[in-house]
Every structure is written in structure tokens, then in C-alpha cells.
Amino acid sequence: MPQHPTPRLVLVGPPGSGKSTVAQALADRWQLAVRDTDADVERTAGKPISEIFVDDGEPHFRALERAAVLAALAEHDGVLALGGGAVVDERSRAALVAYKAAGGAVVFLDVSLAHAAPRVGFNQSRPLLLGNPRARWQALMEARRPVYEEVASVRVLTDGLRPADVAVAVEDALATLRVGDGAATAREDGR
């Protein structure tokens, strides 16, 4: 096993927080490869995530997602974006906690419902948000927030920020983390 964690950075957070877009922005800034576990799952299954849910069910999707997360943590040496629900799987969560404990950086991209809604669009491609998408997103976020916070090295609030601005906020939070006591947060809300 390498002395340092393989990915340079892992991004976690809810749908609409900007994980994929910010991962690409950071990868471009740092001249690194970018990887997204949702794309890995779709490539493995040969179909979109929404079809995996309909055709094969959520448990099958979660198994594919777990395999994608574990493989990416072991193989990828750039910026890694995880699907919004990847942290709910115990093995994926344990791997993230171990990655963080070994010195890896996990950034929780946080977002409010008001800012996530226009980004996500609450459309059919988000199977867990079918029905009442705003209420479902809120319920998912309430359930997942403690897990995002558990696995994260830092939290960056993305509300009202462009991807390039979020990338800078991530860099600032990581710099603070390196200098500080291991618990850094970059946020505008004062919490």
C-alpha cells in the first residue's frame, strides 16, 4: 500500500452540490485526471443510473457504486467525485474514513435546498427524488449530513458560488487544514 492515499482529493455531498463540476475545475487547476464514480457505475452497467434503479433496483445500484468507490480509492491518483449516496454504504464509508486517517483529503461540498434545486432540476434522472423531489432531497440531506460530516476533512458551502469559486474555497480549506489542527471549514454562514 502506498505511503500516501492514492487520490489527491475526494469530493462528497448531496445532489446539486457541484461535485462533478468542481472535481473537473480542480483537476484542470492542478493538471490531474478527474474521475466520477457515477460515470464508472454507468460505464460498468452500460446504462444510465436512472435505468439501473428501474431495471435492477437500488440494492444492485449500491453494489455497483460500492465497487466503483473502492476501485477508485485504490486506483485513481487525481481528483475523485463520489455519487451523492456513496457514503451510505458501510464499506464505502469505512474506506473513506481509512483514506482520511491515512492523510487523504475528503471535502464535503455542502449546499442548501434553495441552491441545489436549480442545479439538480429535480428531474427524472434522479430516481431517489421522484415523487415530491424537494421533500425527498431534504429528507436525504437530513439523513446523510452526519455521514458527510463523519467522512469529511473539511466542509465547503457552495451556495451562490461558481465552480471556479468553489475550487478556490476548496484550496483555501485544504491550506487551512494543513496548517490547522485537522478540523477546518470554509463557509460563509458562520456556523
Short mmCIF file of C-alpha atoms in Angstrom, two decimals:
data_model
loop_
_atom_site.label_atom_id
_atom_site.label_comp_id
_atom_site.label_asym_id
_atom_site.label_seq_id
_atom_site.Cartn_x
_atom_site.Cartn_y
_atom_site.Cartn_z
CA MET A 1 0.00 0.00 0.00
CA PRO A 2 1.34 3.47 -0.86
CA GLN A 3 2.53 5.68 1.96
CA HIS A 4 0.04 8.37 0.95
CA PRO A 5 -3.59 7.89 -0.12
CA THR A 6 -3.96 7.44 -3.84
CA PRO A 7 -6.46 10.18 -4.85
CA ARG A 8 -5.28 13.73 -4.37
CA LEU A 9 -8.78 14.71 -3.22
CA VAL A 10 -12.22 13.14 -2.81
CA LEU A 11 -15.42 15.19 -3.08
CA VAL A 12 -18.64 14.10 -1.35
CA GLY A 13 -22.00 15.81 -0.96
CA PRO A 14 -25.65 15.78 -1.95
CA PRO A 15 -27.11 16.08 -5.44
CA GLY A 16 -26.69 19.65 -6.65
CA SER A 17 -23.63 20.47 -4.56
CA GLY A 18 -21.41 20.54 -7.66
CA LYS A 19 -19.18 17.53 -7.06
CA SER A 20 -18.64 16.60 -10.72
CA THR A 21 -18.21 20.17 -11.92
CA VAL A 22 -15.92 21.20 -9.07
CA ALA A 23 -13.89 17.99 -9.47
CA GLN A 24 -13.27 18.95 -13.10
CA ALA A 25 -12.38 22.54 -12.13
CA LEU A 26 -9.87 21.32 -9.53
CA ALA A 27 -8.42 18.71 -11.87
CA ASP A 28 -7.93 21.40 -14.51
CA ARG A 29 -6.27 23.75 -11.99
CA TRP A 30 -3.97 21.02 -10.69
CA GLN A 31 -3.40 19.32 -14.06
CA LEU A 32 -4.69 16.00 -12.74
CA ALA A 33 -7.10 13.40 -14.02
CA VAL A 34 -10.69 13.53 -12.81
CA ARG A 35 -12.88 10.53 -12.03
CA ASP A 36 -16.56 10.33 -11.12
CA THR A 37 -17.93 7.13 -9.58
CA ASP A 38 -21.39 7.76 -11.07
CA ALA A 39 -19.79 7.66 -14.54
CA ASP A 40 -17.91 4.50 -13.54
CA VAL A 41 -21.19 2.83 -12.49
CA GLU A 42 -22.90 3.81 -15.74
CA ARG A 43 -19.97 2.52 -17.78
CA THR A 44 -19.96 -0.80 -15.89
CA ALA A 45 -23.72 -1.26 -16.19
CA GLY A 46 -23.91 0.00 -19.75
CA LYS A 47 -26.85 2.24 -18.93
CA PRO A 48 -27.77 5.41 -17.01
CA ILE A 49 -28.23 5.30 -13.25
CA SER A 50 -31.95 6.01 -13.59
CA GLU A 51 -32.31 2.84 -15.69
CA ILE A 52 -30.25 0.81 -13.20
CA PHE A 53 -32.73 1.80 -10.47
CA VAL A 54 -35.74 0.90 -12.61
CA ASP A 55 -34.36 -2.28 -14.20
CA ASP A 56 -32.23 -3.71 -11.41
CA GLY A 57 -33.22 -1.89 -8.20
CA GLU A 58 -31.40 0.26 -5.71
CA PRO A 59 -29.54 -2.63 -3.99
CA HIS A 60 -27.91 -3.56 -7.31
CA PHE A 61 -27.01 0.08 -7.95
CA ARG A 62 -25.48 0.39 -4.46
CA ALA A 63 -23.38 -2.75 -5.03
CA LEU A 64 -22.07 -1.29 -8.31
CA GLU A 65 -21.45 2.03 -6.57
CA ARG A 66 -19.55 0.37 -3.71
CA ALA A 67 -17.31 -1.45 -6.20
CA ALA A 68 -16.71 1.81 -8.08
CA VAL A 69 -15.81 3.71 -4.88
CA LEU A 70 -13.44 1.03 -3.60
CA ALA A 71 -11.74 0.71 -7.01
CA ALA A 72 -11.38 4.47 -7.44
CA LEU A 73 -9.92 4.92 -3.95
CA ALA A 74 -7.37 2.21 -4.73
CA GLU A 75 -6.52 3.18 -8.32
CA HIS A 76 -7.16 6.84 -9.07
CA ASP A 77 -4.42 9.39 -8.44
CA GLY A 78 -6.31 12.58 -9.32
CA VAL A 79 -9.49 14.28 -8.18
CA LEU A 80 -12.36 11.92 -7.34
CA ALA A 81 -16.07 12.81 -7.17
CA LEU A 82 -18.38 10.33 -5.46
CA GLY A 83 -22.08 9.90 -6.09
CA GLY A 84 -24.28 11.62 -3.51
CA GLY A 85 -25.33 8.39 -1.80
CA ALA A 86 -21.98 6.60 -1.86
CA VAL A 87 -21.38 7.48 1.78
CA VAL A 88 -24.41 5.49 2.99
CA ASP A 89 -22.70 2.17 2.21
CA GLU A 90 -20.79 0.97 5.28
CA ARG A 91 -17.81 -0.41 3.34
CA SER A 92 -17.50 2.72 1.22
CA ARG A 93 -17.76 4.88 4.34
CA ALA A 94 -15.12 2.78 6.13
CA ALA A 95 -12.80 3.10 3.11
CA LEU A 96 -13.27 6.89 3.13
CA VAL A 97 -12.58 7.09 6.86
CA ALA A 98 -9.42 4.99 6.38
CA TYR A 99 -8.36 7.17 3.42
CA LYS A 100 -8.83 10.29 5.58
CA ALA A 101 -7.00 8.71 8.54
CA ALA A 102 -4.06 7.97 6.23
CA GLY A 103 -3.81 11.66 5.37
CA GLY A 104 -6.25 11.87 2.47
CA ALA A 105 -8.48 14.89 1.98
CA VAL A 106 -12.25 14.41 1.77
CA VAL A 107 -14.20 17.59 1.03
CA PHE A 108 -17.90 17.78 1.85
CA LEU A 109 -19.46 20.14 -0.69
CA ASP A 110 -22.50 21.40 1.18
CA VAL A 111 -25.47 23.15 -0.41
CA SER A 112 -28.87 24.37 0.70
CA LEU A 113 -32.08 23.19 -0.94
CA ALA A 114 -32.65 26.66 -2.40
CA HIS A 115 -29.34 26.47 -4.28
CA ALA A 116 -29.47 22.74 -5.10
CA ALA A 117 -32.92 22.95 -6.74
CA PRO A 118 -31.89 24.94 -9.82
CA ARG A 119 -28.74 22.84 -10.26
CA VAL A 120 -30.47 19.47 -9.95
CA GLY A 121 -33.69 20.44 -11.66
CA PHE A 122 -35.36 17.61 -9.74
CA ASN A 123 -35.92 15.66 -12.92
CA GLN A 124 -36.47 12.02 -13.83
CA SER A 125 -32.72 11.29 -13.96
CA ARG A 126 -32.63 11.42 -10.14
CA PRO A 127 -34.53 8.29 -9.11
CA LEU A 128 -34.30 8.90 -5.36
CA LEU A 129 -36.00 12.27 -5.83
CA LEU A 130 -39.13 11.03 -7.61
CA GLY A 131 -42.48 11.99 -6.13
CA ASN A 132 -42.03 15.17 -4.11
CA PRO A 133 -38.43 15.99 -5.09
CA ARG A 134 -37.90 18.89 -2.70
CA ALA A 135 -39.15 16.93 0.30
CA ARG A 136 -37.16 13.85 -0.80
CA TRP A 137 -33.96 15.92 -1.23
CA GLN A 138 -34.45 17.46 2.21
CA ALA A 139 -35.03 14.05 3.82
CA LEU A 140 -31.97 12.58 2.07
CA MET A 141 -29.85 15.50 3.21
CA GLU A 142 -31.02 15.23 6.81
CA ALA A 143 -30.19 11.52 6.83
CA ARG A 144 -26.84 11.90 5.05
CA ARG A 145 -25.47 15.10 6.63
CA PRO A 146 -23.99 13.30 9.67
CA VAL A 147 -22.29 10.80 7.37
CA TYR A 148 -20.89 13.50 5.08
CA GLU A 149 -19.54 15.24 8.19
CA GLU A 150 -18.08 11.97 9.54
CA VAL A 151 -16.05 11.21 6.43
CA ALA A 152 -15.05 14.79 5.59
CA SER A 153 -11.78 16.51 6.38
CA VAL A 154 -13.35 19.89 5.53
CA ARG A 155 -16.73 21.34 4.56
CA VAL A 156 -17.19 23.96 1.84
CA LEU A 157 -20.55 25.65 1.32
CA THR A 158 -21.25 26.05 -2.41
CA ASP A 159 -24.36 28.27 -2.20
CA GLY A 160 -24.17 31.12 -4.69
CA LEU A 161 -20.67 30.23 -5.86
CA ARG A 162 -19.48 29.44 -9.38
CA PRO A 163 -17.46 26.22 -9.78
CA ALA A 164 -14.21 28.19 -10.09
CA ASP A 165 -15.00 29.98 -6.81
CA VAL A 166 -15.77 26.68 -5.10
CA ALA A 167 -12.43 25.34 -6.35
CA VAL A 168 -10.66 28.29 -4.72
CA ALA A 169 -12.65 27.76 -1.49
CA VAL A 170 -11.61 24.09 -1.51
CA GLU A 171 -7.96 25.06 -1.95
CA ASP A 172 -8.27 27.58 0.91
CA ALA A 173 -9.91 24.99 3.17
CA LEU A 174 -7.21 22.45 2.38
CA ALA A 175 -4.48 25.02 3.13
CA THR A 176 -6.15 25.76 6.47
CA LEU A 177 -6.37 22.04 7.17
CA ARG A 178 -2.64 21.58 6.56
CA VAL A 179 -1.82 24.47 8.88
CA GLY A 180 -4.54 23.91 11.46
CA ASP A 181 -5.44 21.18 13.86
CA GLY A 182 -7.16 18.90 11.37
CA ALA A 183 -10.62 20.45 11.63
CA ALA A 184 -11.08 23.20 9.06
CA THR A 185 -14.17 24.61 7.47
CA ALA A 186 -14.60 27.15 4.71
CA ARG A 187 -18.08 28.62 4.93
CA GLU A 188 -19.95 31.83 4.73
CA ASP A 189 -22.73 31.02 7.19
CA GLY A 190 -20.74 31.39 10.41
CA ARG A 191 -21.88 28.06 11.88
#
